[in-house]
């Protein structure tokens, strides 16, 4: 069965510093992986997706994620955090049944 | 703005009652998905409809039901409500019948059961 584990429930960074949100996945085959973002009182928005093409995936708002099969990881990064990045981030794996399995979420706080 | 509209945004009701949540998908999208988000369970997939037909089922309780109408809007009916049903209910839409993972979410309907 497919699953994702987000290693941090909360991450706090200062504005202008790098962001790293960690995600490990479990899958018996080559997975499709996604990152979604949920701003306060908003719906979820797709940030980026990996579907077995390039292992480094670029998304919106300067975010990117690298698929590392050997480490079963799909960490989300951004070189420089902005106040508007404060939100909850979900790592998601697509399972063979055509369903999305969401991680528990990582809340990102950005300090001025 | 994702183009997915959900009503109502907030709903407060009592145990044992029944409520209906409504969702209008993005223009052109044929699939509608319902998700429940709660603090203890996280985001759980409930059910998917494609062009009026049930396409996939997740962790949906028997007390819950959904349908998609010819104009493609969808309704999620929750009955015999319990305190544990308090959650944020999201609707999402996509063009295809097969969930490719690229979904457009509404802003959710927050249900509080007292």
PDB file of C-alpha atoms in Angstrom:
ATOM      1  CA  UNK A   1       0.000   0.000   0.000  1.00  0.00           C
ATOM      2  CA  UNK A   2       1.099   3.542  -0.642  1.00  0.00           C
ATOM      3  CA  UNK A   3       1.604   6.038   2.155  1.00  0.00           C
ATOM      4  CA  UNK A   4       3.366   9.293   2.921  1.00  0.00           C
ATOM      5  CA  UNK A   5       4.950  10.518   6.117  1.00  0.00           C
ATOM      6  CA  UNK A   6       5.621  14.174   6.705  1.00  0.00           C
ATOM      7  CA  UNK A   7       8.432  14.244   9.185  1.00  0.00           C
ATOM      8  CA  UNK A   8       7.638  17.608  10.781  1.00  0.00           C
ATOM      9  CA  UNK A   9       4.244  18.786  11.932  1.00  0.00           C
ATOM     10  CA  UNK A  10       5.510  22.342  12.251  1.00  0.00           C
ATOM     11  CA  UNK A  11       8.429  24.237  10.730  1.00  0.00           C
ATOM     12  CA  UNK A  12       9.360  27.804  11.580  1.00  0.00           C
ATOM     13  CA  UNK A  13      11.772  29.894   9.499  1.00  0.00           C
ATOM     14  CA  UNK A  14      12.731  33.534   9.244  1.00  0.00           C
ATOM     15  CA  UNK A  15      11.839  35.542   6.175  1.00  0.00           C
ATOM     16  CA  UNK A  16      14.575  35.285   3.559  1.00  0.00           C
ATOM     17  CA  UNK A  17      15.964  31.970   4.846  1.00  0.00           C
ATOM     18  CA  UNK A  18      15.605  28.582   3.114  1.00  0.00           C
ATOM     19  CA  UNK A  19      12.601  26.336   3.585  1.00  0.00           C
ATOM     20  CA  UNK A  20      12.805  22.551   3.841  1.00  0.00           C
ATOM     21  CA  UNK A  21       9.659  20.480   4.353  1.00  0.00           C
ATOM     22  CA  UNK A  22      10.361  16.769   4.545  1.00  0.00           C
ATOM     23  CA  UNK A  23       8.293  13.936   3.109  1.00  0.00           C
ATOM     24  CA  UNK A  24       8.999  10.224   2.877  1.00  0.00           C
ATOM     25  CA  UNK A  25       6.832   7.915   0.852  1.00  0.00           C
ATOM     26  CA  UNK A  26       6.135   4.238   0.728  1.00  0.00           C
ATOM     27  CA  UNK A  27       5.155   2.640  -2.545  1.00  0.00           C
ATOM     28  CA  UNK A  28       5.587  -0.733  -4.169  1.00  0.00           C
ATOM     29  CA  UNK A  29       5.969   0.851  -7.592  1.00  0.00           C
ATOM     30  CA  UNK A  30       7.138   4.121  -9.073  1.00  0.00           C
ATOM     31  CA  UNK A  31       4.786   6.622  -7.498  1.00  0.00           C
ATOM     32  CA  UNK A  32       3.222   9.869  -8.554  1.00  0.00           C
ATOM     33  CA  UNK A  33       3.835  12.444  -5.842  1.00  0.00           C
ATOM     34  CA  UNK A  34       2.460  15.901  -5.218  1.00  0.00           C
ATOM     35  CA  UNK A  35       2.740  18.824  -2.880  1.00  0.00           C
ATOM     36  CA  UNK A  36      -0.361  20.844  -2.082  1.00  0.00           C
ATOM     37  CA  UNK A  37      -0.551  24.066  -0.073  1.00  0.00           C
ATOM     38  CA  UNK A  38      -3.444  25.270   2.070  1.00  0.00           C
ATOM     39  CA  UNK A  39      -3.467  28.896   3.108  1.00  0.00           C
ATOM     40  CA  UNK A  40      -5.625  29.867   6.091  1.00  0.00           C
ATOM     41  CA  UNK A  41      -9.332  29.631   5.320  1.00  0.00           C
ATOM     42  CA  UNK A  42      -8.614  28.579   1.755  1.00  0.00           C
ATOM     43  CA  UNK A  43      -8.842  25.380  -0.239  1.00  0.00           C
ATOM     44  CA  UNK A  44      -5.852  23.319  -1.228  1.00  0.00           C
ATOM     45  CA  UNK A  45      -3.788  24.356  -4.216  1.00  0.00           C
ATOM     46  CA  UNK A  46      -1.422  22.185  -6.224  1.00  0.00           C
ATOM     47  CA  UNK A  47       2.194  23.361  -5.833  1.00  0.00           C
ATOM     48  CA  UNK A  48       3.953  20.773  -7.949  1.00  0.00           C
ATOM     49  CA  UNK A  49       3.843  17.171  -9.099  1.00  0.00           C
ATOM     50  CA  UNK A  50       6.264  14.363  -9.891  1.00  0.00           C
ATOM     51  CA  UNK A  51       5.210  11.721 -12.407  1.00  0.00           C
ATOM     52  CA  UNK A  52       8.451   9.856 -13.270  1.00  0.00           C
ATOM     53  CA  UNK A  53       9.935  12.463 -15.588  1.00  0.00           C
ATOM     54  CA  UNK A  54      12.655  14.770 -14.233  1.00  0.00           C
ATOM     55  CA  UNK A  55      13.506  14.052 -10.611  1.00  0.00           C
ATOM     56  CA  UNK A  56      13.792  17.752  -9.775  1.00  0.00           C
ATOM     57  CA  UNK A  57      10.381  19.298 -10.090  1.00  0.00           C
ATOM     58  CA  UNK A  58       9.729  23.019 -10.118  1.00  0.00           C
ATOM     59  CA  UNK A  59       6.445  24.379  -8.899  1.00  0.00           C
ATOM     60  CA  UNK A  60       4.720  27.647  -8.329  1.00  0.00           C
ATOM     61  CA  UNK A  61       5.928  30.478  -6.086  1.00  0.00           C
ATOM     62  CA  UNK A  62       9.584  29.380  -6.261  1.00  0.00           C
ATOM     63  CA  UNK A  63       9.094  25.978  -4.647  1.00  0.00           C
ATOM     64  CA  UNK A  64      10.742  22.835  -5.915  1.00  0.00           C
ATOM     65  CA  UNK A  65      10.988  19.212  -4.832  1.00  0.00           C
ATOM     66  CA  UNK A  66      13.422  16.437  -5.579  1.00  0.00           C
ATOM     67  CA  UNK A  67      12.390  12.825  -5.970  1.00  0.00           C
ATOM     68  CA  UNK A  68      15.027  10.505  -4.465  1.00  0.00           C
ATOM     69  CA  UNK A  69      14.154   6.885  -4.997  1.00  0.00           C
ATOM     70  CA  UNK A  70      17.072   5.576  -2.934  1.00  0.00           C
ATOM     71  CA  UNK A  71      15.878   7.581   0.050  1.00  0.00           C
ATOM     72  CA  UNK A  72      12.137   7.274  -0.719  1.00  0.00           C
ATOM     73  CA  UNK A  73      11.912  11.000  -0.192  1.00  0.00           C
ATOM     74  CA  UNK A  74      10.224  13.937  -1.882  1.00  0.00           C
ATOM     75  CA  UNK A  75      11.281  16.970   0.141  1.00  0.00           C
ATOM     76  CA  UNK A  76       9.941  20.427  -0.674  1.00  0.00           C
ATOM     77  CA  UNK A  77      12.360  23.346  -0.717  1.00  0.00           C
ATOM     78  CA  UNK A  78      12.475  27.051  -1.392  1.00  0.00           C
ATOM     79  CA  UNK A  79      15.662  29.139  -1.312  1.00  0.00           C
ATOM     80  CA  UNK A  80      14.155  32.159   0.403  1.00  0.00           C
ATOM     81  CA  UNK A  81      10.971  32.207   2.471  1.00  0.00           C
ATOM     82  CA  UNK A  82       8.419  34.961   2.115  1.00  0.00           C
ATOM     83  CA  UNK A  83       5.767  35.915   4.633  1.00  0.00           C
ATOM     84  CA  UNK A  84       3.092  34.820   2.182  1.00  0.00           C
ATOM     85  CA  UNK A  85       4.479  31.250   2.286  1.00  0.00           C
ATOM     86  CA  UNK A  86       3.014  30.761   5.751  1.00  0.00           C
ATOM     87  CA  UNK A  87       0.511  27.949   5.253  1.00  0.00           C
ATOM     88  CA  UNK A  88      -0.015  24.229   5.685  1.00  0.00           C
ATOM     89  CA  UNK A  89       1.709  21.966   3.189  1.00  0.00           C
ATOM     90  CA  UNK A  90       0.621  18.462   2.271  1.00  0.00           C
ATOM     91  CA  UNK A  91       2.692  15.754   0.648  1.00  0.00           C
ATOM     92  CA  UNK A  92       0.467  13.447  -1.400  1.00  0.00           C
ATOM     93  CA  UNK A  93       0.941  10.090  -3.104  1.00  0.00           C
ATOM     94  CA  UNK A  94      -1.295   8.735  -5.817  1.00  0.00           C
ATOM     95  CA  UNK A  95      -2.206   5.116  -5.283  1.00  0.00           C
ATOM     96  CA  UNK A  96      -3.048   2.427  -7.785  1.00  0.00           C
ATOM     97  CA  UNK A  97      -6.718   2.703  -6.958  1.00  0.00           C
ATOM     98  CA  UNK A  98      -6.755   6.189  -8.394  1.00  0.00           C
ATOM     99  CA  UNK A  99      -6.945   7.846  -5.000  1.00  0.00           C
ATOM    100  CA  UNK A 100      -4.805  10.474  -3.372  1.00  0.00           C
ATOM    101  CA  UNK A 101      -3.257   9.660  -0.008  1.00  0.00           C
ATOM    102  CA  UNK A 102      -2.512  12.836   1.948  1.00  0.00           C
ATOM    103  CA  UNK A 103       0.162  13.227   4.572  1.00  0.00           C
ATOM    104  CA  UNK A 104      -0.725  14.747   7.914  1.00  0.00           C
ATOM    105  CA  UNK A 105       0.521  18.159   6.858  1.00  0.00           C
ATOM    106  CA  UNK A 106       3.339  20.476   7.883  1.00  0.00           C
ATOM    107  CA  UNK A 107       2.495  23.934   9.139  1.00  0.00           C
ATOM    108  CA  UNK A 108       5.038  26.484   7.954  1.00  0.00           C
ATOM    109  CA  UNK A 109       5.456  29.663   9.985  1.00  0.00           C
ATOM    110  CA  UNK A 110       7.528  32.547   8.621  1.00  0.00           C
ATOM    111  CA  UNK A 111       8.911  35.098  11.086  1.00  0.00           C
ATOM    112  CA  UNK A 112       9.700  38.638   9.987  1.00  0.00           C
TER     113      UNK A 112
ATOM    114  CA  UNK B   1      -9.644  31.485  -7.006  1.00  0.00           C
ATOM    115  CA  UNK B   2      -9.886  27.831  -8.057  1.00  0.00           C
ATOM    116  CA  UNK B   3     -13.269  28.186  -9.737  1.00  0.00           C
ATOM    117  CA  UNK B   4     -14.832  25.609  -7.396  1.00  0.00           C
ATOM    118  CA  UNK B   5     -17.678  27.015  -5.307  1.00  0.00           C
ATOM    119  CA  UNK B   6     -18.911  25.513  -2.072  1.00  0.00           C
ATOM    120  CA  UNK B   7     -21.888  26.507   0.042  1.00  0.00           C
ATOM    121  CA  UNK B   8     -22.447  27.104   2.851  1.00  0.00           C
ATOM    122  CA  UNK B   9     -19.063  28.227   4.164  1.00  0.00           C
ATOM    123  CA  UNK B  10     -20.076  27.605   7.753  1.00  0.00           C
ATOM    124  CA  UNK B  11     -22.811  25.484   9.257  1.00  0.00           C
ATOM    125  CA  UNK B  12     -23.709  24.852  12.889  1.00  0.00           C
ATOM    126  CA  UNK B  13     -26.222  22.178  13.743  1.00  0.00           C
ATOM    127  CA  UNK B  14     -27.170  19.710  16.455  1.00  0.00           C
ATOM    128  CA  UNK B  15     -26.580  16.004  16.832  1.00  0.00           C
ATOM    129  CA  UNK B  16     -29.087  13.852  15.003  1.00  0.00           C
ATOM    130  CA  UNK B  17     -29.764  16.458  12.349  1.00  0.00           C
ATOM    131  CA  UNK B  18     -29.223  16.280   8.591  1.00  0.00           C
ATOM    132  CA  UNK B  19     -27.373  18.780   6.410  1.00  0.00           C
ATOM    133  CA  UNK B  20     -26.627  19.187   2.732  1.00  0.00           C
ATOM    134  CA  UNK B  21     -23.403  20.646   1.390  1.00  0.00           C
ATOM    135  CA  UNK B  22     -23.282  21.917  -2.150  1.00  0.00           C
ATOM    136  CA  UNK B  23     -20.471  22.129  -4.666  1.00  0.00           C
ATOM    137  CA  UNK B  24     -20.221  23.658  -8.129  1.00  0.00           C
ATOM    138  CA  UNK B  25     -17.140  22.428 -10.025  1.00  0.00           C
ATOM    139  CA  UNK B  26     -14.921  24.479 -12.296  1.00  0.00           C
ATOM    140  CA  UNK B  27     -16.436  25.167 -15.669  1.00  0.00           C
ATOM    141  CA  UNK B  28     -15.727  22.175 -17.906  1.00  0.00           C
ATOM    142  CA  UNK B  29     -14.772  19.776 -15.118  1.00  0.00           C
ATOM    143  CA  UNK B  30     -16.759  16.553 -15.084  1.00  0.00           C
ATOM    144  CA  UNK B  31     -15.375  14.982 -11.915  1.00  0.00           C
ATOM    145  CA  UNK B  32     -16.270  16.042  -8.407  1.00  0.00           C
ATOM    146  CA  UNK B  33     -14.529  14.735  -5.291  1.00  0.00           C
ATOM    147  CA  UNK B  34     -15.503  15.122  -1.652  1.00  0.00           C
ATOM    148  CA  UNK B  35     -12.946  15.158   1.149  1.00  0.00           C
ATOM    149  CA  UNK B  36     -13.276  15.470   4.908  1.00  0.00           C
ATOM    150  CA  UNK B  37     -10.577  17.270   6.887  1.00  0.00           C
ATOM    151  CA  UNK B  38     -10.464  16.863  10.652  1.00  0.00           C
ATOM    152  CA  UNK B  39      -7.730  17.355  13.221  1.00  0.00           C
ATOM    153  CA  UNK B  40      -7.494  13.706  14.171  1.00  0.00           C
ATOM    154  CA  UNK B  41      -8.023  12.044  10.771  1.00  0.00           C
ATOM    155  CA  UNK B  42      -6.408  14.579   8.463  1.00  0.00           C
ATOM    156  CA  UNK B  43      -7.665  14.706   4.886  1.00  0.00           C
ATOM    157  CA  UNK B  44      -9.805  11.720   3.995  1.00  0.00           C
ATOM    158  CA  UNK B  45     -11.254  10.964   0.581  1.00  0.00           C
ATOM    159  CA  UNK B  46     -14.984  10.328   0.732  1.00  0.00           C
ATOM    160  CA  UNK B  47     -16.328   9.843  -2.770  1.00  0.00           C
ATOM    161  CA  UNK B  48     -15.924  10.792  -6.439  1.00  0.00           C
ATOM    162  CA  UNK B  49     -18.521  11.375  -9.126  1.00  0.00           C
ATOM    163  CA  UNK B  50     -17.857  11.636 -12.826  1.00  0.00           C
ATOM    164  CA  UNK B  51     -20.507  13.024 -15.143  1.00  0.00           C
ATOM    165  CA  UNK B  52     -23.298  12.005 -12.808  1.00  0.00           C
ATOM    166  CA  UNK B  53     -22.053   8.522 -11.959  1.00  0.00           C
ATOM    167  CA  UNK B  54     -20.256   7.341  -8.849  1.00  0.00           C
ATOM    168  CA  UNK B  55     -16.644   6.707  -9.861  1.00  0.00           C
ATOM    169  CA  UNK B  56     -14.759   5.876  -6.657  1.00  0.00           C
ATOM    170  CA  UNK B  57     -15.542   5.455  -3.009  1.00  0.00           C
ATOM    171  CA  UNK B  58     -13.359   6.135  -0.020  1.00  0.00           C
ATOM    172  CA  UNK B  59     -14.001   6.276   3.687  1.00  0.00           C
ATOM    173  CA  UNK B  60     -17.572   7.462   3.425  1.00  0.00           C
ATOM    174  CA  UNK B  61     -19.928   6.504   6.233  1.00  0.00           C
ATOM    175  CA  UNK B  62     -23.292   4.922   5.470  1.00  0.00           C
ATOM    176  CA  UNK B  63     -24.936   7.976   7.066  1.00  0.00           C
ATOM    177  CA  UNK B  64     -23.392  10.083   4.306  1.00  0.00           C
ATOM    178  CA  UNK B  65     -24.454  10.119   0.687  1.00  0.00           C
ATOM    179  CA  UNK B  66     -23.688  12.185  -2.360  1.00  0.00           C
ATOM    180  CA  UNK B  67     -24.919  12.760  -5.860  1.00  0.00           C
ATOM    181  CA  UNK B  68     -23.981  14.700  -8.953  1.00  0.00           C
ATOM    182  CA  UNK B  69     -26.703  16.358 -10.948  1.00  0.00           C
ATOM    183  CA  UNK B  70     -27.014  16.816 -14.749  1.00  0.00           C
ATOM    184  CA  UNK B  71     -25.646  20.356 -14.450  1.00  0.00           C
ATOM    185  CA  UNK B  72     -22.607  18.734 -12.759  1.00  0.00           C
ATOM    186  CA  UNK B  73     -23.028  20.337  -9.375  1.00  0.00           C
ATOM    187  CA  UNK B  74     -22.826  17.931  -6.481  1.00  0.00           C
ATOM    188  CA  UNK B  75     -24.361  17.627  -3.052  1.00  0.00           C
ATOM    189  CA  UNK B  76     -23.065  15.791  -0.008  1.00  0.00           C
ATOM    190  CA  UNK B  77     -25.773  14.761   2.422  1.00  0.00           C
ATOM    191  CA  UNK B  78     -24.837  14.077   6.025  1.00  0.00           C
ATOM    192  CA  UNK B  79     -27.501  12.569   8.269  1.00  0.00           C
ATOM    193  CA  UNK B  80     -27.886  11.464  11.887  1.00  0.00           C
ATOM    194  CA  UNK B  81     -25.034  13.808  12.668  1.00  0.00           C
ATOM    195  CA  UNK B  82     -22.647  13.047  15.488  1.00  0.00           C
ATOM    196  CA  UNK B  83     -20.172  15.269  17.291  1.00  0.00           C
ATOM    197  CA  UNK B  84     -17.354  13.510  15.453  1.00  0.00           C
ATOM    198  CA  UNK B  85     -18.705  14.657  12.108  1.00  0.00           C
ATOM    199  CA  UNK B  86     -17.550  18.179  12.878  1.00  0.00           C
ATOM    200  CA  UNK B  87     -14.968  18.886  10.208  1.00  0.00           C
ATOM    201  CA  UNK B  88     -14.087  20.863   7.132  1.00  0.00           C
ATOM    202  CA  UNK B  89     -15.601  19.308   4.027  1.00  0.00           C
ATOM    203  CA  UNK B  90     -13.871  20.041   0.751  1.00  0.00           C
ATOM    204  CA  UNK B  91     -15.081  19.598  -2.751  1.00  0.00           C
ATOM    205  CA  UNK B  92     -12.583  19.320  -5.589  1.00  0.00           C
ATOM    206  CA  UNK B  93     -12.979  18.966  -9.315  1.00  0.00           C
ATOM    207  CA  UNK B  94     -11.027  17.823 -12.341  1.00  0.00           C
ATOM    208  CA  UNK B  95     -11.629  17.254 -16.021  1.00  0.00           C
ATOM    209  CA  UNK B  96     -10.868  13.551 -16.241  1.00  0.00           C
ATOM    210  CA  UNK B  97     -12.670  10.559 -14.783  1.00  0.00           C
ATOM    211  CA  UNK B  98      -9.391   9.088 -13.609  1.00  0.00           C
ATOM    212  CA  UNK B  99      -7.908  10.993 -10.721  1.00  0.00           C
ATOM    213  CA  UNK B 100      -4.507  12.167 -11.987  1.00  0.00           C
ATOM    214  CA  UNK B 101      -3.816  14.019  -8.774  1.00  0.00           C
ATOM    215  CA  UNK B 102      -4.357  17.470 -10.220  1.00  0.00           C
ATOM    216  CA  UNK B 103      -7.412  18.626  -8.388  1.00  0.00           C
ATOM    217  CA  UNK B 104      -8.920  22.058  -7.914  1.00  0.00           C
ATOM    218  CA  UNK B 105     -10.297  22.547  -4.434  1.00  0.00           C
ATOM    219  CA  UNK B 106     -13.030  24.786  -3.136  1.00  0.00           C
ATOM    220  CA  UNK B 107     -12.625  26.724   0.092  1.00  0.00           C
ATOM    221  CA  UNK B 108     -14.586  24.192   2.071  1.00  0.00           C
ATOM    222  CA  UNK B 109     -17.689  24.017   4.231  1.00  0.00           C
ATOM    223  CA  UNK B 110     -16.994  24.040   7.947  1.00  0.00           C
ATOM    224  CA  UNK B 111     -19.511  21.905   9.792  1.00  0.00           C
ATOM    225  CA  UNK B 112     -19.880  22.176  13.552  1.00  0.00           C
ATOM    226  CA  UNK B 113     -22.107  19.653  15.296  1.00  0.00           C
ATOM    227  CA  UNK B 114     -23.120  20.619  18.827  1.00  0.00           C
TER     228      UNK B 114
END
